[in-house]
Structures are given as C-alpha cells and as structure tokens.
Amino acid sequence: MLLALTEAACLTVTAVTSIMVLLGLAAERFSGTRFLASLLPFALGVLGLVLAAALLLIGWLRLRRWLLGRSPWLPSTLAMVFAAAMGLLVVQGQFYWAFGHFRTLVGGRAEAGRVTLAHQVFAAYRRLDPAQLQTLITRAQPYTRDIDQAAAAFGLDPDLLHGVAATESSFLPRPSGDGGQGLFQITRVPEEVTALAGRRLGVAPRVDDHRHNGFLAAATLRYYLKQMQNDLFLGLLAYNIGPKNGGLRFIMQQYGAIDFVTIQPYLQQLPRDYPIRVLSHALAFRLFRREGRLLAYEDGLNAVRIQQLGVPGL
C-alpha cells in the first residue's frame, strides 16, 4: 500500500508539473487573438497534450507490469526519480518563466493586473538606494515585534505593514505638518476601525503609543482592503486617501472604475506612486527577512529569485 501511494503521489506531481510547464510554454508561443496563428494552434496543442497523456499512461501501466515482475520496489523508485527530476526543474529560472505564462493563461484579467503591478514594484525596488534601505531596516528593528503582532492580528503580511511604516514615517515616529502621528502617521480613521483595534489590544488605542499606532494602521489597511475586494493596489491607495470626500470608493464610482485596470487612466489625479513606494519598501523587508541581505535586482539571477519570493501581500 505504501509503495502504491508513493508511486501515485510521485506520478501526480510529475504529471501536474509537466502540464503547467507545457501549457505555459504553449500560451507564450501562441499568444494572440488571430484564429489561425494563435487560437487554433493552441487548441490543437491541448488536444495533443491529452492524447500524449493517455498514451503515456498506457505505456506506464505496461512498463509497471514488467517492473513488478523484477521487483516490487521498481515502479515506486522510478516514479520518485521522475518526481526528483521535476523538482530539479522547479528550482530553475525556466520553470518560473513558464509557470508565469501558465498563471496568466488561467488568471486572465486579474493575473494581468497583478503582473503589471508586480513589475512596477520590481522596477521601483531597483531604483531604491541600498544604503537608505539598510538605514530603514536598522531603524525598524526596535518596532519589528509590535508590527509583526499587529499584522498577525489582522491577517496581513508583516513585511507589507513594514512597507507602510517605511513610506509613512521612515521609522522616525514624530508628528507631521498634516496632523499625522507615529510610525504610521495616523490621522483620521473610521470609528469602526478604532473600535476593532481596541478589541484586539484590549484597551482604547492611542496614536502616540507605537504598538497602538501599528494596530490602528493594520486595522485601517484591513478595512480598506475589504472595501476594495482585496485588491492590494486599490487598498493601499484607499489607505493613503483616507475617508476625505468619501474616500477612494466614491472617486471610483464617479469615474465608473471597478478595479486596478479601469482606474489606471484616472491615476494622474490620485497619488498613484504611494502603493508602489509601499510595496517596493515591503519587498526590501521581505528580502532582508528571507535572505539576510538586500539583493541587487540586476545582478546574476537575483531578478528571478526576487520574483520567486514575490511582492508581500500580492
């Protein structure tokens, strides 16, 4: 039973990985909307993949009988070899490239928006000064525990919340000219957000307390993410705009925009750089947390590694 389960699991991993890679490669090769040049070849390729899978399954069943005649260990051992070969493929940059095309194929419009935003963040991270980033990371260390706890309390990525603090205050918690206070430059927040943060803290939150400031920021960001159907770009944009004049939701209703894609033409009148700055700083904190150092985007295979780690919260 154990040998049979091992064999089935390894063959499933091999088959699923192969399908993702092949469909991703086909999606890239035949991308477009022309029937003869793109749609028909891709459909024929999918048909060929189905037929090839059926033939391979038949071939495996025949080979399996032959292998069992020699040793009960051979089928599962060979299946593990196939799975190990796929594991080696997965850690290569070529797999990530093919898998990216597969995600775009399945994800459609939502994935296209995510990829566009991610590459804006990667480009912004590349332009950041490494010395300044290291200074921010050093300044953040006394507040890391409180920020991590605030993020956990509201189901947020802690590096994302670090990115908000880095953008708002550069981890220099002092009052600002527009009334913002603390690490996250808290000004006005909806009453239900204040109440929610208070329930998590067990006391009425005060903006001049670093821990309370973080919980208020996390509750506010979660509030706006929910309002924007978990669209990260719009959630951060709404967080930055706040409730003034009805907030981002009212602005989007005015323009008839419904998501990241449809709001793009109107962003000249909105602080469109704010989400990108937050996420590029958040990416730096993720890299430092995972790698123990900041990676130069253009060096070697760092771009692939950074893209594999992904943008916090995205």
PDB file of C-alpha atoms in Angstrom:
ATOM      1  CA  MET A   1       0.000   0.000   0.000  1.00  0.00           C
ATOM      2  CA  LEU A   2       2.800   2.418   0.929  1.00  0.00           C
ATOM      3  CA  LEU A   3       4.676   1.697  -2.309  1.00  0.00           C
ATOM      4  CA  ALA A   4       1.499   2.205  -4.359  1.00  0.00           C
ATOM      5  CA  LEU A   5       0.718   5.529  -2.619  1.00  0.00           C
ATOM      6  CA  THR A   6       4.297   6.739  -3.130  1.00  0.00           C
ATOM      7  CA  GLU A   7       4.149   5.813  -6.803  1.00  0.00           C
ATOM      8  CA  ALA A   8       0.794   7.548  -7.308  1.00  0.00           C
ATOM      9  CA  ALA A   9       1.916  10.709  -5.483  1.00  0.00           C
ATOM     10  CA  CYS A  10       5.184  10.996  -7.441  1.00  0.00           C
ATOM     11  CA  LEU A  11       3.477  10.407 -10.781  1.00  0.00           C
ATOM     12  CA  THR A  12       0.813  13.011  -9.926  1.00  0.00           C
ATOM     13  CA  VAL A  13       3.478  15.600  -9.072  1.00  0.00           C
ATOM     14  CA  THR A  14       5.305  14.813 -12.309  1.00  0.00           C
ATOM     15  CA  ALA A  15       2.159  14.997 -14.436  1.00  0.00           C
ATOM     16  CA  VAL A  16       0.788  18.213 -12.894  1.00  0.00           C
ATOM     17  CA  THR A  17       4.144  19.997 -13.153  1.00  0.00           C
ATOM     18  CA  SER A  18       4.592  18.886 -16.756  1.00  0.00           C
ATOM     19  CA  ILE A  19       1.101  20.093 -17.700  1.00  0.00           C
ATOM     20  CA  MET A  20       1.718  23.519 -16.139  1.00  0.00           C
ATOM     21  CA  VAL A  21       5.037  23.912 -17.950  1.00  0.00           C
ATOM     22  CA  LEU A  22       3.737  22.743 -21.328  1.00  0.00           C
ATOM     23  CA  LEU A  23       0.582  24.861 -21.170  1.00  0.00           C
ATOM     24  CA  GLY A  24       2.659  27.863 -20.079  1.00  0.00           C
ATOM     25  CA  LEU A  25       5.069  27.400 -22.981  1.00  0.00           C
ATOM     26  CA  ALA A  26       2.184  26.951 -25.421  1.00  0.00           C
ATOM     27  CA  ALA A  27       0.422  30.060 -24.079  1.00  0.00           C
ATOM     28  CA  GLU A  28       3.578  32.099 -24.669  1.00  0.00           C
ATOM     29  CA  ARG A  29       4.302  30.586 -28.084  1.00  0.00           C
ATOM     30  CA  PHE A  30       0.778  31.057 -29.449  1.00  0.00           C
ATOM     31  CA  SER A  31      -0.238  34.234 -27.603  1.00  0.00           C
ATOM     32  CA  GLY A  32      -2.546  36.462 -29.607  1.00  0.00           C
ATOM     33  CA  THR A  33      -6.124  36.635 -30.857  1.00  0.00           C
ATOM     34  CA  ARG A  34      -5.786  35.523 -34.501  1.00  0.00           C
ATOM     35  CA  PHE A  35      -7.618  32.269 -35.147  1.00  0.00           C
ATOM     36  CA  LEU A  36      -5.152  30.525 -37.453  1.00  0.00           C
ATOM     37  CA  ALA A  37      -1.973  31.873 -35.881  1.00  0.00           C
ATOM     38  CA  SER A  38      -2.906  31.610 -32.191  1.00  0.00           C
ATOM     39  CA  LEU A  39      -6.256  30.137 -31.148  1.00  0.00           C
ATOM     40  CA  LEU A  40      -6.349  27.065 -33.388  1.00  0.00           C
ATOM     41  CA  PRO A  41      -2.698  26.007 -32.781  1.00  0.00           C
ATOM     42  CA  PHE A  42      -3.167  26.354 -29.019  1.00  0.00           C
ATOM     43  CA  ALA A  43      -6.371  24.266 -29.090  1.00  0.00           C
ATOM     44  CA  LEU A  44      -4.634  21.599 -31.195  1.00  0.00           C
ATOM     45  CA  GLY A  45      -1.742  21.646 -28.744  1.00  0.00           C
ATOM     46  CA  VAL A  46      -4.116  20.981 -25.835  1.00  0.00           C
ATOM     47  CA  LEU A  47      -5.656  18.099 -27.784  1.00  0.00           C
ATOM     48  CA  GLY A  48      -2.189  16.722 -28.467  1.00  0.00           C
ATOM     49  CA  LEU A  49      -1.356  17.004 -24.767  1.00  0.00           C
ATOM     50  CA  VAL A  50      -4.461  14.980 -23.843  1.00  0.00           C
ATOM     51  CA  LEU A  51      -3.592  12.272 -26.361  1.00  0.00           C
ATOM     52  CA  ALA A  52       0.036  12.178 -25.236  1.00  0.00           C
ATOM     53  CA  ALA A  53      -1.064  11.849 -21.593  1.00  0.00           C
ATOM     54  CA  ALA A  54      -3.316   8.910 -22.477  1.00  0.00           C
ATOM     55  CA  LEU A  55      -0.507   7.168 -24.393  1.00  0.00           C
ATOM     56  CA  LEU A  56       1.955   7.763 -21.564  1.00  0.00           C
ATOM     57  CA  LEU A  57      -0.496   6.320 -19.035  1.00  0.00           C
ATOM     58  CA  ILE A  58      -0.963   3.191 -21.157  1.00  0.00           C
ATOM     59  CA  GLY A  59       2.795   2.901 -21.577  1.00  0.00           C
ATOM     60  CA  TRP A  60       3.373   3.294 -17.836  1.00  0.00           C
ATOM     61  CA  LEU A  61       0.859   0.562 -16.983  1.00  0.00           C
ATOM     62  CA  ARG A  62       2.622  -1.859 -19.341  1.00  0.00           C
ATOM     63  CA  LEU A  63       6.051  -0.872 -18.041  1.00  0.00           C
ATOM     64  CA  ARG A  64       4.785  -1.218 -14.485  1.00  0.00           C
ATOM     65  CA  ARG A  65       3.821  -4.854 -15.003  1.00  0.00           C
ATOM     66  CA  TRP A  66       7.294  -5.553 -16.387  1.00  0.00           C
ATOM     67  CA  LEU A  67       8.957  -3.751 -13.465  1.00  0.00           C
ATOM     68  CA  LEU A  68       6.843  -5.586 -10.874  1.00  0.00           C
ATOM     69  CA  GLY A  69       8.000  -8.886 -12.393  1.00  0.00           C
ATOM     70  CA  ARG A  70      11.542  -7.978 -11.359  1.00  0.00           C
ATOM     71  CA  SER A  71      10.999  -6.165  -8.047  1.00  0.00           C
ATOM     72  CA  PRO A  72       8.018  -4.654  -6.158  1.00  0.00           C
ATOM     73  CA  TRP A  73      10.212  -1.608  -5.426  1.00  0.00           C
ATOM     74  CA  LEU A  74      10.988  -0.664  -9.019  1.00  0.00           C
ATOM     75  CA  PRO A  75       7.737   1.192 -10.013  1.00  0.00           C
ATOM     76  CA  SER A  76       7.770   3.478  -6.972  1.00  0.00           C
ATOM     77  CA  THR A  77      11.541   4.010  -7.289  1.00  0.00           C
ATOM     78  CA  LEU A  78      11.245   5.041 -10.931  1.00  0.00           C
ATOM     79  CA  ALA A  79       8.293   7.299 -10.087  1.00  0.00           C
ATOM     80  CA  MET A  80      10.422   9.003  -7.412  1.00  0.00           C
ATOM     81  CA  VAL A  81      13.170   9.536  -9.993  1.00  0.00           C
ATOM     82  CA  PHE A  82      10.633  11.287 -12.260  1.00  0.00           C
ATOM     83  CA  ALA A  83       9.426  13.452  -9.367  1.00  0.00           C
ATOM     84  CA  ALA A  84      13.008  14.328  -8.387  1.00  0.00           C
ATOM     85  CA  ALA A  85      13.721  15.370 -11.979  1.00  0.00           C
ATOM     86  CA  MET A  86      10.691  17.647 -11.862  1.00  0.00           C
ATOM     87  CA  GLY A  87      11.941  19.045  -8.560  1.00  0.00           C
ATOM     88  CA  LEU A  88      15.216  19.995 -10.218  1.00  0.00           C
ATOM     89  CA  LEU A  89      13.250  21.704 -12.988  1.00  0.00           C
ATOM     90  CA  VAL A  90      11.169  23.683 -10.496  1.00  0.00           C
ATOM     91  CA  VAL A  91      14.215  25.364  -8.939  1.00  0.00           C
ATOM     92  CA  GLN A  92      15.384  26.577 -12.350  1.00  0.00           C
ATOM     93  CA  GLY A  93      14.502  30.007 -13.672  1.00  0.00           C
ATOM     94  CA  GLN A  94      12.987  28.477 -16.811  1.00  0.00           C
ATOM     95  CA  PHE A  95      10.215  26.858 -14.758  1.00  0.00           C
ATOM     96  CA  TYR A  96       9.280  30.168 -13.142  1.00  0.00           C
ATOM     97  CA  TRP A  97       9.122  31.768 -16.600  1.00  0.00           C
ATOM     98  CA  ALA A  98       6.841  29.014 -17.954  1.00  0.00           C
ATOM     99  CA  PHE A  99       4.734  28.973 -14.775  1.00  0.00           C
ATOM    100  CA  GLY A 100       4.265  32.743 -15.079  1.00  0.00           C
ATOM    101  CA  HIS A 101       2.715  32.270 -18.523  1.00  0.00           C
ATOM    102  CA  PHE A 102       0.506  29.492 -17.102  1.00  0.00           C
ATOM    103  CA  ARG A 103      -0.740  31.816 -14.352  1.00  0.00           C
ATOM    104  CA  THR A 104      -1.521  34.485 -16.921  1.00  0.00           C
ATOM    105  CA  LEU A 105      -3.391  31.919 -19.028  1.00  0.00           C
ATOM    106  CA  VAL A 106      -5.592  30.824 -16.105  1.00  0.00           C
ATOM    107  CA  GLY A 107      -5.761  34.085 -14.156  1.00  0.00           C
ATOM    108  CA  GLY A 108      -6.914  36.230 -17.059  1.00  0.00           C
ATOM    109  CA  ARG A 109      -7.567  39.888 -16.308  1.00  0.00           C
ATOM    110  CA  ALA A 110      -6.859  39.612 -12.575  1.00  0.00           C
ATOM    111  CA  GLU A 111      -3.486  37.990 -13.191  1.00  0.00           C
ATOM    112  CA  ALA A 112      -2.602  40.545 -15.858  1.00  0.00           C
ATOM    113  CA  GLY A 113      -3.217  43.313 -13.328  1.00  0.00           C
ATOM    114  CA  ARG A 114      -1.161  41.502 -10.691  1.00  0.00           C
ATOM    115  CA  VAL A 115       1.781  41.005 -13.075  1.00  0.00           C
ATOM    116  CA  THR A 116       1.679  44.650 -14.175  1.00  0.00           C
ATOM    117  CA  LEU A 117       1.725  45.840 -10.565  1.00  0.00           C
ATOM    118  CA  ALA A 118       4.466  43.390  -9.584  1.00  0.00           C
ATOM    119  CA  HIS A 119       6.806  44.591 -12.313  1.00  0.00           C
ATOM    120  CA  GLN A 120       6.172  48.218 -11.367  1.00  0.00           C
ATOM    121  CA  VAL A 121       7.253  47.276  -7.844  1.00  0.00           C
ATOM    122  CA  PHE A 122      10.350  45.403  -9.078  1.00  0.00           C
ATOM    123  CA  ALA A 123      11.361  48.420 -11.163  1.00  0.00           C
ATOM    124  CA  ALA A 124      10.826  50.768  -8.186  1.00  0.00           C
ATOM    125  CA  TYR A 125      12.871  48.472  -5.911  1.00  0.00           C
ATOM    126  CA  ARG A 126      15.711  48.504  -8.431  1.00  0.00           C
ATOM    127  CA  ARG A 127      15.832  52.321  -8.263  1.00  0.00           C
ATOM    128  CA  LEU A 128      15.969  52.475  -4.455  1.00  0.00           C
ATOM    129  CA  ASP A 129      19.248  53.410  -2.761  1.00  0.00           C
ATOM    130  CA  PRO A 130      20.605  50.291  -0.954  1.00  0.00           C
ATOM    131  CA  ALA A 131      22.247  52.431   1.760  1.00  0.00           C
ATOM    132  CA  GLN A 132      18.965  54.189   2.523  1.00  0.00           C
ATOM    133  CA  LEU A 133      17.133  50.850   2.575  1.00  0.00           C
ATOM    134  CA  GLN A 134      19.647  49.459   5.049  1.00  0.00           C
ATOM    135  CA  THR A 135      19.142  52.526   7.230  1.00  0.00           C
ATOM    136  CA  LEU A 136      15.366  51.933   7.203  1.00  0.00           C
ATOM    137  CA  ILE A 137      15.834  48.277   8.129  1.00  0.00           C
ATOM    138  CA  THR A 138      18.101  49.242  11.025  1.00  0.00           C
ATOM    139  CA  ARG A 139      15.645  51.865  12.282  1.00  0.00           C
ATOM    140  CA  ALA A 140      12.793  49.359  12.058  1.00  0.00           C
ATOM    141  CA  GLN A 141      14.346  46.765  14.361  1.00  0.00           C
ATOM    142  CA  PRO A 142      13.049  48.224  17.671  1.00  0.00           C
ATOM    143  CA  TYR A 143       9.495  48.173  16.288  1.00  0.00           C
ATOM    144  CA  THR A 144       9.575  44.842  14.401  1.00  0.00           C
ATOM    145  CA  ARG A 145       7.928  42.758  17.105  1.00  0.00           C
ATOM    146  CA  ASP A 146       4.987  45.145  17.569  1.00  0.00           C
ATOM    147  CA  ILE A 147       4.481  45.497  13.801  1.00  0.00           C
ATOM    148  CA  ASP A 148       4.585  41.722  13.312  1.00  0.00           C
ATOM    149  CA  GLN A 149       1.990  41.248  16.050  1.00  0.00           C
ATOM    150  CA  ALA A 150      -0.266  43.921  14.552  1.00  0.00           C
ATOM    151  CA  ALA A 151      -0.001  42.267  11.131  1.00  0.00           C
ATOM    152  CA  ALA A 152      -0.826  38.842  12.596  1.00  0.00           C
ATOM    153  CA  ALA A 153      -3.837  40.266  14.459  1.00  0.00           C
ATOM    154  CA  PHE A 154      -5.407  41.416  11.181  1.00  0.00           C
ATOM    155  CA  GLY A 155      -4.165  38.753   8.787  1.00  0.00           C
ATOM    156  CA  LEU A 156      -1.648  40.949   6.944  1.00  0.00           C
ATOM    157  CA  ASP A 157       1.828  40.203   5.667  1.00  0.00           C
ATOM    158  CA  PRO A 158       4.212  41.739   8.248  1.00  0.00           C
ATOM    159  CA  ASP A 159       6.584  42.941   5.519  1.00  0.00           C
ATOM    160  CA  LEU A 160       3.679  44.768   3.881  1.00  0.00           C
ATOM    161  CA  LEU A 161       2.992  46.586   7.142  1.00  0.00           C
ATOM    162  CA  HIS A 162       6.704  47.409   7.452  1.00  0.00           C
ATOM    163  CA  GLY A 163       6.493  48.895   3.958  1.00  0.00           C
ATOM    164  CA  VAL A 164       3.642  51.169   5.034  1.00  0.00           C
ATOM    165  CA  ALA A 165       5.620  52.398   8.052  1.00  0.00           C
ATOM    166  CA  ALA A 166       8.745  52.962   5.954  1.00  0.00           C
ATOM    167  CA  THR A 167       6.767  55.044   3.465  1.00  0.00           C
ATOM    168  CA  GLU A 168       4.792  56.984   6.066  1.00  0.00           C
ATOM    169  CA  SER A 169       7.497  57.886   8.592  1.00  0.00           C
ATOM    170  CA  SER A 170      10.824  56.295   7.558  1.00  0.00           C
ATOM    171  CA  PHE A 171      10.625  54.803  11.086  1.00  0.00           C
ATOM    172  CA  LEU A 172      11.023  58.254  12.620  1.00  0.00           C
ATOM    173  CA  PRO A 173       7.777  58.427  14.661  1.00  0.00           C
ATOM    174  CA  ARG A 174       7.108  62.134  15.056  1.00  0.00           C
ATOM    175  CA  PRO A 175       4.107  64.407  14.374  1.00  0.00           C
ATOM    176  CA  SER A 176       3.847  65.771  10.834  1.00  0.00           C
ATOM    177  CA  GLY A 177       2.533  69.038   9.465  1.00  0.00           C
ATOM    178  CA  ASP A 178      -0.721  67.468   8.244  1.00  0.00           C
ATOM    179  CA  GLY A 179      -1.592  66.036  11.651  1.00  0.00           C
ATOM    180  CA  GLY A 180      -0.212  62.527  11.175  1.00  0.00           C
ATOM    181  CA  GLN A 181       1.273  60.858  14.251  1.00  0.00           C
ATOM    182  CA  GLY A 182       3.549  57.939  14.972  1.00  0.00           C
ATOM    183  CA  LEU A 183       5.160  55.240  12.831  1.00  0.00           C
ATOM    184  CA  PHE A 184       2.174  55.108  10.511  1.00  0.00           C
ATOM    185  CA  GLN A 185       1.285  58.816  10.569  1.00  0.00           C
ATOM    186  CA  ILE A 186      -2.237  58.074  11.742  1.00  0.00           C
ATOM    187  CA  THR A 187      -4.669  60.952  11.170  1.00  0.00           C
ATOM    188  CA  ARG A 188      -8.389  60.200  10.899  1.00  0.00           C
ATOM    189  CA  VAL A 189      -9.614  56.619  10.793  1.00  0.00           C
ATOM    190  CA  PRO A 190     -13.184  55.291  10.640  1.00  0.00           C
ATOM    191  CA  GLU A 191     -14.778  54.770  14.056  1.00  0.00           C
ATOM    192  CA  GLU A 192     -15.318  51.063  13.447  1.00  0.00           C
ATOM    193  CA  VAL A 193     -11.586  50.690  12.766  1.00  0.00           C
ATOM    194  CA  THR A 194     -10.709  52.339  16.087  1.00  0.00           C
ATOM    195  CA  ALA A 195     -13.167  50.025  17.857  1.00  0.00           C
ATOM    196  CA  LEU A 196     -11.735  46.944  16.129  1.00  0.00           C
ATOM    197  CA  ALA A 197      -8.149  47.875  17.031  1.00  0.00           C
ATOM    198  CA  GLY A 198      -9.270  48.471  20.608  1.00  0.00           C
ATOM    199  CA  ARG A 199     -10.805  44.986  20.829  1.00  0.00           C
ATOM    200  CA  ARG A 200      -7.557  43.418  19.611  1.00  0.00           C
ATOM    201  CA  LEU A 201      -5.472  45.462  22.043  1.00  0.00           C
ATOM    202  CA  GLY A 202      -7.854  45.164  24.990  1.00  0.00           C
ATOM    203  CA  VAL A 203      -7.675  48.918  25.634  1.00  0.00           C
ATOM    204  CA  ALA A 204      -8.660  52.103  23.828  1.00  0.00           C
ATOM    205  CA  PRO A 205      -5.895  52.733  21.273  1.00  0.00           C
ATOM    206  CA  ARG A 206      -3.710  55.839  21.478  1.00  0.00           C
ATOM    207  CA  VAL A 207      -1.942  57.123  18.370  1.00  0.00           C
ATOM    208  CA  ASP A 208       1.097  58.241  20.405  1.00  0.00           C
ATOM    209  CA  ASP A 209       1.818  54.655  21.510  1.00  0.00           C
ATOM    210  CA  HIS A 210       3.956  52.786  18.938  1.00  0.00           C
ATOM    211  CA  ARG A 211       2.192  49.457  19.462  1.00  0.00           C
ATOM    212  CA  HIS A 212      -1.262  51.037  19.352  1.00  0.00           C
ATOM    213  CA  ASN A 213      -0.249  53.032  16.266  1.00  0.00           C
ATOM    214  CA  GLY A 214       0.650  49.802  14.477  1.00  0.00           C
ATOM    215  CA  PHE A 215      -2.631  48.118  15.416  1.00  0.00           C
ATOM    216  CA  LEU A 216      -4.590  51.130  14.184  1.00  0.00           C
ATOM    217  CA  ALA A 217      -2.687  51.070  10.891  1.00  0.00           C
ATOM    218  CA  ALA A 218      -3.218  47.317  10.434  1.00  0.00           C
ATOM    219  CA  ALA A 219      -6.944  47.637  11.206  1.00  0.00           C
ATOM    220  CA  THR A 220      -7.255  50.560   8.788  1.00  0.00           C
ATOM    221  CA  LEU A 221      -5.470  48.743   5.967  1.00  0.00           C
ATOM    222  CA  ARG A 222      -7.570  45.609   6.502  1.00  0.00           C
ATOM    223  CA  TYR A 223     -10.699  47.792   6.418  1.00  0.00           C
ATOM    224  CA  TYR A 224      -9.771  49.325   3.062  1.00  0.00           C
ATOM    225  CA  LEU A 225      -8.623  46.016   1.570  1.00  0.00           C
ATOM    226  CA  LYS A 226     -12.041  44.567   2.390  1.00  0.00           C
ATOM    227  CA  GLN A 227     -13.698  47.634   0.883  1.00  0.00           C
ATOM    228  CA  MET A 228     -11.671  47.151  -2.326  1.00  0.00           C
ATOM    229  CA  GLN A 229     -12.350  43.380  -2.579  1.00  0.00           C
ATOM    230  CA  ASN A 230      -8.753  42.579  -1.509  1.00  0.00           C
ATOM    231  CA  ASP A 231      -7.214  44.471  -4.438  1.00  0.00           C
ATOM    232  CA  LEU A 232      -3.834  45.371  -2.920  1.00  0.00           C
ATOM    233  CA  PHE A 233      -3.128  48.403  -5.110  1.00  0.00           C
ATOM    234  CA  LEU A 234      -6.570  49.899  -4.504  1.00  0.00           C
ATOM    235  CA  GLY A 235      -6.478  49.025  -0.804  1.00  0.00           C
ATOM    236  CA  LEU A 236      -3.202  50.905  -0.324  1.00  0.00           C
ATOM    237  CA  LEU A 237      -4.454  53.791  -2.433  1.00  0.00           C
ATOM    238  CA  ALA A 238      -7.616  53.986  -0.316  1.00  0.00           C
ATOM    239  CA  TYR A 239      -5.488  53.838   2.851  1.00  0.00           C
ATOM    240  CA  ASN A 240      -3.470  56.827   1.631  1.00  0.00           C
ATOM    241  CA  ILE A 241      -6.507  58.863   0.545  1.00  0.00           C
ATOM    242  CA  GLY A 242      -8.464  58.075   3.715  1.00  0.00           C
ATOM    243  CA  PRO A 243     -12.115  58.974   4.275  1.00  0.00           C
ATOM    244  CA  LYS A 244     -11.790  62.536   2.930  1.00  0.00           C
ATOM    245  CA  ASN A 245     -14.541  63.438   0.405  1.00  0.00           C
ATOM    246  CA  GLY A 246     -15.990  59.948   0.551  1.00  0.00           C
ATOM    247  CA  GLY A 247     -12.676  58.151   0.011  1.00  0.00           C
ATOM    248  CA  LEU A 248     -11.476  56.129  -2.958  1.00  0.00           C
ATOM    249  CA  ARG A 249     -14.716  54.175  -3.322  1.00  0.00           C
ATOM    250  CA  PHE A 250     -16.654  57.376  -4.029  1.00  0.00           C
ATOM    251  CA  ILE A 251     -13.973  58.539  -6.505  1.00  0.00           C
ATOM    252  CA  MET A 252     -14.132  55.226  -8.370  1.00  0.00           C
ATOM    253  CA  GLN A 253     -17.910  55.463  -8.560  1.00  0.00           C
ATOM    254  CA  GLN A 254     -17.547  58.918 -10.109  1.00  0.00           C
ATOM    255  CA  TYR A 255     -15.210  57.585 -12.805  1.00  0.00           C
ATOM    256  CA  GLY A 256     -17.072  54.311 -13.307  1.00  0.00           C
ATOM    257  CA  ALA A 257     -13.887  52.379 -12.426  1.00  0.00           C
ATOM    258  CA  ILE A 258     -14.276  48.941 -10.869  1.00  0.00           C
ATOM    259  CA  ASP A 259     -10.742  47.527 -10.459  1.00  0.00           C
ATOM    260  CA  PHE A 260      -6.985  48.057 -10.864  1.00  0.00           C
ATOM    261  CA  VAL A 261      -7.191  48.050 -14.671  1.00  0.00           C
ATOM    262  CA  THR A 262     -10.062  50.501 -15.074  1.00  0.00           C
ATOM    263  CA  ILE A 263      -8.714  53.009 -12.526  1.00  0.00           C
ATOM    264  CA  GLN A 264      -5.371  53.376 -14.352  1.00  0.00           C
ATOM    265  CA  PRO A 265      -6.431  56.163 -16.783  1.00  0.00           C
ATOM    266  CA  TYR A 266      -7.531  58.368 -13.868  1.00  0.00           C
ATOM    267  CA  LEU A 267      -4.479  57.997 -11.644  1.00  0.00           C
ATOM    268  CA  GLN A 268      -2.872  61.263 -12.724  1.00  0.00           C
ATOM    269  CA  GLN A 269      -5.197  62.978 -10.260  1.00  0.00           C
ATOM    270  CA  LEU A 270      -4.524  60.424  -7.491  1.00  0.00           C
ATOM    271  CA  PRO A 271      -1.342  59.509  -5.530  1.00  0.00           C
ATOM    272  CA  ARG A 272      -0.586  56.508  -7.759  1.00  0.00           C
ATOM    273  CA  ASP A 273       3.034  56.307  -6.609  1.00  0.00           C
ATOM    274  CA  TYR A 274       2.043  55.617  -2.984  1.00  0.00           C
ATOM    275  CA  PRO A 275       1.189  51.891  -3.395  1.00  0.00           C
ATOM    276  CA  ILE A 276       4.343  51.344  -5.473  1.00  0.00           C
ATOM    277  CA  ARG A 277       6.538  53.007  -2.835  1.00  0.00           C
ATOM    278  CA  VAL A 278       4.937  50.965  -0.047  1.00  0.00           C
ATOM    279  CA  LEU A 279       5.359  47.698  -1.936  1.00  0.00           C
ATOM    280  CA  SER A 280       8.941  48.370  -3.034  1.00  0.00           C
ATOM    281  CA  HIS A 281       9.880  49.001   0.618  1.00  0.00           C
ATOM    282  CA  ALA A 282       7.908  45.928   1.670  1.00  0.00           C
ATOM    283  CA  LEU A 283       9.852  43.890  -0.889  1.00  0.00           C
ATOM    284  CA  ALA A 284      13.118  45.095   0.646  1.00  0.00           C
ATOM    285  CA  PHE A 285      11.980  43.961   4.108  1.00  0.00           C
ATOM    286  CA  ARG A 286      10.932  40.567   2.729  1.00  0.00           C
ATOM    287  CA  LEU A 287      14.325  40.107   1.063  1.00  0.00           C
ATOM    288  CA  PHE A 288      16.177  41.022   4.241  1.00  0.00           C
ATOM    289  CA  ARG A 289      13.960  38.724   6.326  1.00  0.00           C
ATOM    290  CA  ARG A 290      14.352  35.762   3.945  1.00  0.00           C
ATOM    291  CA  GLU A 291      17.877  36.255   2.602  1.00  0.00           C
ATOM    292  CA  GLY A 292      19.552  38.152   5.437  1.00  0.00           C
ATOM    293  CA  ARG A 293      20.635  40.845   2.974  1.00  0.00           C
ATOM    294  CA  LEU A 294      19.343  43.066   0.185  1.00  0.00           C
ATOM    295  CA  LEU A 295      19.748  41.704  -3.352  1.00  0.00           C
ATOM    296  CA  ALA A 296      20.723  43.884  -6.305  1.00  0.00           C
ATOM    297  CA  TYR A 297      17.960  43.228  -8.821  1.00  0.00           C
ATOM    298  CA  GLU A 298      20.180  43.297 -11.903  1.00  0.00           C
ATOM    299  CA  ASP A 299      22.977  41.019 -10.581  1.00  0.00           C
ATOM    300  CA  GLY A 300      23.116  37.431 -11.819  1.00  0.00           C
ATOM    301  CA  LEU A 301      19.875  35.542 -11.260  1.00  0.00           C
ATOM    302  CA  ASN A 302      18.708  37.907  -8.494  1.00  0.00           C
ATOM    303  CA  ALA A 303      15.767  39.091 -10.607  1.00  0.00           C
ATOM    304  CA  VAL A 304      14.469  35.523 -10.827  1.00  0.00           C
ATOM    305  CA  ARG A 305      14.997  34.967  -7.100  1.00  0.00           C
ATOM    306  CA  ILE A 306      13.233  38.208  -6.195  1.00  0.00           C
ATOM    307  CA  GLN A 307      10.307  37.398  -8.456  1.00  0.00           C
ATOM    308  CA  GLN A 308      10.088  33.917  -6.918  1.00  0.00           C
ATOM    309  CA  LEU A 309       9.876  35.448  -3.438  1.00  0.00           C
ATOM    310  CA  GLY A 310       7.170  37.790  -4.712  1.00  0.00           C
ATOM    311  CA  VAL A 311       5.774  41.096  -3.565  1.00  0.00           C
ATOM    312  CA  PRO A 312       4.432  40.992   0.027  1.00  0.00           C
ATOM    313  CA  GLY A 313       0.651  40.903   0.100  1.00  0.00           C
ATOM    314  CA  LEU A 314       0.298  40.455  -3.664  1.00  0.00           C
TER     315      LEU A 314
END
